[in-house]
Short mmCIF file of C-alpha atoms in Angstrom, two decimals:
data_model
loop_
_atom_site.label_atom_id
_atom_site.label_comp_id
_atom_site.label_asym_id
_atom_site.label_seq_id
_atom_site.Cartn_x
_atom_site.Cartn_y
_atom_site.Cartn_z
CA MET A 1429 114.59 -190.21 197.42
CA SER A 1430 113.16 -188.02 200.19
CA ALA A 1431 110.39 -189.00 202.58
CA GLN A 1432 106.86 -187.91 201.79
CA PRO A 1433 104.54 -186.38 204.41
CA GLY A 1434 103.17 -189.11 206.66
CA GLN A 1435 106.09 -191.45 206.00
CA PHE A 1436 109.17 -192.34 207.99
CA ALA A 1437 112.47 -190.96 206.73
CA VAL A 1438 114.18 -193.02 204.03
CA VAL A 1439 117.01 -194.08 206.34
CA SER A 1440 114.45 -195.16 208.96
CA ARG A 1441 112.63 -197.32 206.42
CA ILE A 1442 115.83 -198.96 205.20
CA LEU A 1443 116.92 -199.75 208.75
CA HIS A 1444 113.45 -201.04 209.66
CA TRP A 1445 113.19 -203.55 206.81
CA LEU A 1446 116.82 -204.65 207.16
CA MET A 1447 116.27 -205.31 210.85
CA ALA A 1448 112.92 -207.00 210.18
CA ALA A 1449 114.65 -209.46 207.82
CA MET A 1450 117.39 -210.14 210.36
CA VAL A 1451 114.91 -210.62 213.23
CA LEU A 1452 112.76 -213.01 211.18
CA ALA A 1453 115.91 -214.97 210.28
CA MET A 1454 116.93 -215.04 213.93
CA LEU A 1455 113.49 -216.26 215.03
CA GLY A 1456 113.61 -219.01 212.38
CA ILE A 1457 117.10 -220.02 213.49
CA GLY A 1458 115.95 -220.08 217.11
CA VAL A 1459 113.11 -222.44 216.27
CA GLY A 1460 115.51 -224.61 214.26
CA MET A 1461 117.98 -224.78 217.14
CA VAL A 1462 115.25 -226.09 219.45
CA ALA A 1463 113.77 -228.52 216.92
CA SER A 1464 116.84 -229.92 215.17
CA LEU A 1465 119.87 -231.38 216.91
CA ALA A 1466 121.41 -232.45 213.60
CA ASP A 1467 121.83 -228.85 212.36
CA TYR A 1468 122.38 -227.28 215.79
CA HIS A 1469 126.06 -226.36 215.35
CA VAL A 1470 125.46 -224.88 211.90
CA LEU A 1471 122.56 -222.79 213.20
CA VAL A 1472 124.60 -221.62 216.21
CA SER A 1473 127.42 -220.50 213.91
CA ILE A 1474 124.87 -218.23 212.16
CA HIS A 1475 123.00 -217.26 215.32
CA ARG A 1476 125.97 -215.68 217.09
CA PRO A 1477 127.21 -213.20 214.44
CA LEU A 1478 123.64 -212.39 213.45
CA GLY A 1479 122.87 -211.50 217.07
CA ILE A 1480 125.86 -209.14 217.19
CA ALA A 1481 124.78 -207.59 213.89
CA ILE A 1482 121.33 -206.93 215.37
CA LEU A 1483 122.95 -205.41 218.46
CA ILE A 1484 124.93 -202.97 216.30
CA LEU A 1485 121.96 -202.20 214.08
CA VAL A 1486 119.58 -201.48 216.96
CA VAL A 1487 122.01 -198.90 218.34
CA ILE A 1488 122.21 -197.25 214.91
CA ARG A 1489 118.45 -197.40 214.55
CA PHE A 1490 117.81 -195.87 217.97
CA ALA A 1491 120.23 -193.01 217.19
CA ASN A 1492 118.49 -192.52 213.84
CA ARG A 1493 115.11 -192.33 215.60
CA LEU A 1494 116.37 -189.45 217.72
CA VAL A 1495 117.45 -187.62 214.57
CA ASN A 1496 114.41 -188.61 212.46
CA PRO A 1497 111.32 -188.80 214.70
CA PRO A 1498 108.39 -190.88 213.40
CA PRO A 1499 105.51 -189.23 211.53
CA PRO A 1500 102.15 -188.78 213.29
CA PHE A 1501 99.78 -191.72 213.55
CA PRO A 1502 96.72 -191.91 211.29
CA PRO A 1503 93.60 -190.41 212.94
CA THR A 1504 92.08 -193.91 213.14
CA ILE A 1505 94.57 -194.87 215.88
CA SER A 1506 92.77 -194.60 219.20
CA ARG A 1507 94.25 -192.82 222.22
CA ARG A 1508 94.71 -196.15 223.98
CA GLU A 1509 96.62 -197.55 221.00
CA ARG A 1510 98.82 -194.45 220.89
CA LEU A 1511 99.64 -194.82 224.57
CA ALA A 1512 100.51 -198.50 224.08
CA ALA A 1513 102.46 -198.07 220.83
CA THR A 1514 105.47 -196.17 222.17
CA PRO A 1515 106.16 -198.39 225.23
CA SER A 1516 105.79 -201.56 223.15
CA GLU A 1517 108.16 -200.21 220.51
CA TYR A 1518 110.76 -199.26 223.10
CA THR A 1519 110.32 -202.71 224.67
CA MET A 1520 111.27 -204.24 221.32
CA TYR A 1521 114.28 -201.91 221.07
CA GLY A 1522 115.33 -202.87 224.60
CA LEU A 1523 114.98 -206.60 224.00
CA MET A 1524 116.88 -206.43 220.71
CA PHE A 1525 119.68 -204.67 222.61
CA VAL A 1526 119.67 -206.81 225.76
CA LEU A 1527 119.27 -210.25 224.14
CA PRO A 1528 122.58 -210.19 222.21
CA LEU A 1529 124.38 -208.77 225.25
CA VAL A 1530 123.03 -211.54 227.48
CA GLY A 1531 124.04 -214.11 224.86
CA TRP A 1532 127.52 -212.58 224.64
CA GLY A 1533 127.86 -212.64 228.42
CA MET A 1534 126.53 -216.20 228.59
CA LEU A 1535 129.14 -217.47 226.14
CA SER A 1536 131.85 -215.49 227.92
CA ALA A 1537 130.91 -217.09 231.25
CA ALA A 1538 131.12 -220.54 229.63
CA ARG A 1539 134.43 -219.73 227.90
CA HIS A 1540 132.90 -220.51 224.53
CA PRO A 1541 134.58 -218.72 221.60
CA ILE A 1542 132.34 -216.12 219.98
CA VAL A 1543 133.23 -216.47 216.33
CA LEU A 1544 132.01 -213.74 214.00
CA TYR A 1545 133.77 -214.90 210.86
CA GLY A 1546 136.85 -217.06 210.37
CA SER A 1547 139.49 -216.01 212.89
CA LEU A 1548 137.54 -212.92 213.98
CA HIS A 1549 136.40 -213.50 217.56
CA LEU A 1550 134.70 -211.26 220.10
CA PRO A 1551 136.46 -210.78 223.44
CA PRO A 1552 134.78 -212.11 226.59
CA ILE A 1553 132.82 -209.53 228.59
CA LEU A 1554 132.32 -211.63 231.75
CA PRO A 1555 134.61 -213.93 233.75
CA HIS A 1556 134.36 -217.70 233.52
CA ASP A 1557 131.65 -218.84 235.95
CA ALA A 1558 129.49 -221.95 235.53
CA MET A 1559 126.73 -220.62 237.80
CA LEU A 1560 126.64 -217.29 235.97
CA TYR A 1561 126.44 -219.15 232.67
CA SER A 1562 123.43 -221.13 233.91
CA VAL A 1563 121.62 -217.99 235.06
CA LEU A 1564 122.32 -216.10 231.84
CA ARG A 1565 121.26 -219.04 229.69
CA LYS A 1566 117.89 -219.19 231.43
CA ALA A 1567 117.56 -215.40 231.16
CA HIS A 1568 118.40 -215.55 227.45
CA THR A 1569 115.65 -218.13 226.87
CA ILE A 1570 113.04 -216.15 228.83
CA LEU A 1571 113.91 -212.91 227.05
CA ALA A 1572 113.77 -214.67 223.68
CA TYR A 1573 110.21 -215.86 224.39
CA LEU A 1574 109.26 -212.39 225.60
CA PHE A 1575 110.65 -210.85 222.43
CA PHE A 1576 108.74 -213.35 220.31
CA LEU A 1577 105.48 -212.39 222.04
CA THR A 1578 106.25 -208.68 221.64
CA PHE A 1579 107.02 -209.20 217.96
CA LEU A 1580 103.74 -211.08 217.47
CA ALA A 1581 101.81 -208.26 219.16
CA HIS A 1582 103.49 -205.69 216.89
CA PHE A 1583 102.90 -207.78 213.78
CA GLY A 1584 99.27 -208.44 214.76
CA ALA A 1585 98.57 -204.73 215.29
CA VAL A 1586 100.01 -203.87 211.88
CA LEU A 1587 97.97 -206.62 210.21
CA TYR A 1588 94.80 -205.46 211.97
CA HIS A 1589 95.19 -201.89 210.76
CA THR A 1590 96.23 -203.00 207.27
CA LEU A 1591 93.57 -205.65 206.59
CA ILE A 1592 90.66 -204.66 208.85
CA VAL A 1593 90.82 -200.93 209.51
CA ARG A 1594 92.64 -200.17 206.24
CA ASP A 1595 93.95 -196.84 207.44
CA GLY A 1596 97.30 -197.02 205.63
CA LEU A 1597 99.34 -197.56 208.80
CA LEU A 1598 101.80 -199.85 207.00
CA LYS A 1599 102.31 -197.26 204.25
CA ARG A 1600 104.13 -195.06 206.77
CA MET A 1601 106.96 -197.60 206.56
CA ALA A 1602 106.59 -198.52 202.87
CA PRO A 1603 109.99 -198.71 201.09
CA TRP A 1604 108.67 -196.50 198.31
CA ASN A 1605 107.22 -192.98 198.42
CA ILE A 1606 103.46 -193.45 198.66
CA HIS A 1607 102.29 -189.93 197.99
CA SER A 1608 104.31 -189.14 194.88
CA ASP A 1609 101.45 -190.03 192.50
CA GLN A 1610 98.92 -188.17 194.61
CA ALA A 1611 101.17 -185.13 194.71
CA SER A 1612 101.60 -185.10 190.92
CA SER A 1613 97.83 -185.53 190.43
CA LYS A 1614 97.17 -182.60 192.73
CA LYS A 1615 99.66 -180.45 190.81
CA SER A 1616 97.96 -181.39 187.52
CA HIS A 1617 94.55 -180.63 188.99
CA ASP A 1618 95.70 -177.24 190.32
CA ARG A 1619 97.23 -176.39 186.94
CA MET A 1620 94.00 -177.31 185.13
CA VAL A 1621 91.96 -175.20 187.53
CA ALA A 1622 94.33 -172.26 187.07
CA GLU A 1623 94.18 -172.56 183.27
CA GLY A 1624 90.40 -172.86 183.34
CA SER A 1625 90.06 -169.71 185.39
CA ARG A 1626 92.04 -167.62 182.90
CA PRO A 1627 89.95 -165.28 180.71
CA ASP A 1628 89.86 -166.09 176.95
#
């Protein structure tokens, strides 16, 4: 299934929706960790490997973006929105990369085991240091709130263009090919015009 004009590449769309699901799960887990002490250890056991998975995926996604650049914006996107879109997107990329690294370093400084699955552990990346752990923990919390605000801004912009402006911005990232029906209709129309122009 190849990308249609005006759409992201297929690989880009798969990576986007996979990461979106993981980020939403991570945000839900983060809220649960703050709100529920009873399930805290269970949520943490999911939070850590999921964070590392996001770290790996964001690197893959950034490399894919260099290979498959995004399609042009719809003409309804203002110049100001275009100027804001790229920095905000790279901010999200940066936070999705930095947050897991800060969390990894925080746990390393506290000498907490970073369990991915069963006996599979990540090695520490920082020396044991209680003060460093405290600083990184605060930084991790601040960055998490910043990422949540950035995510809300991104989500709000997409909703605005989808529900209010209705310019098909979301269709650029639709999992399916959005122009296949239009393309076939155009081919049928061109064929009918060609047949109608033939002399009897």
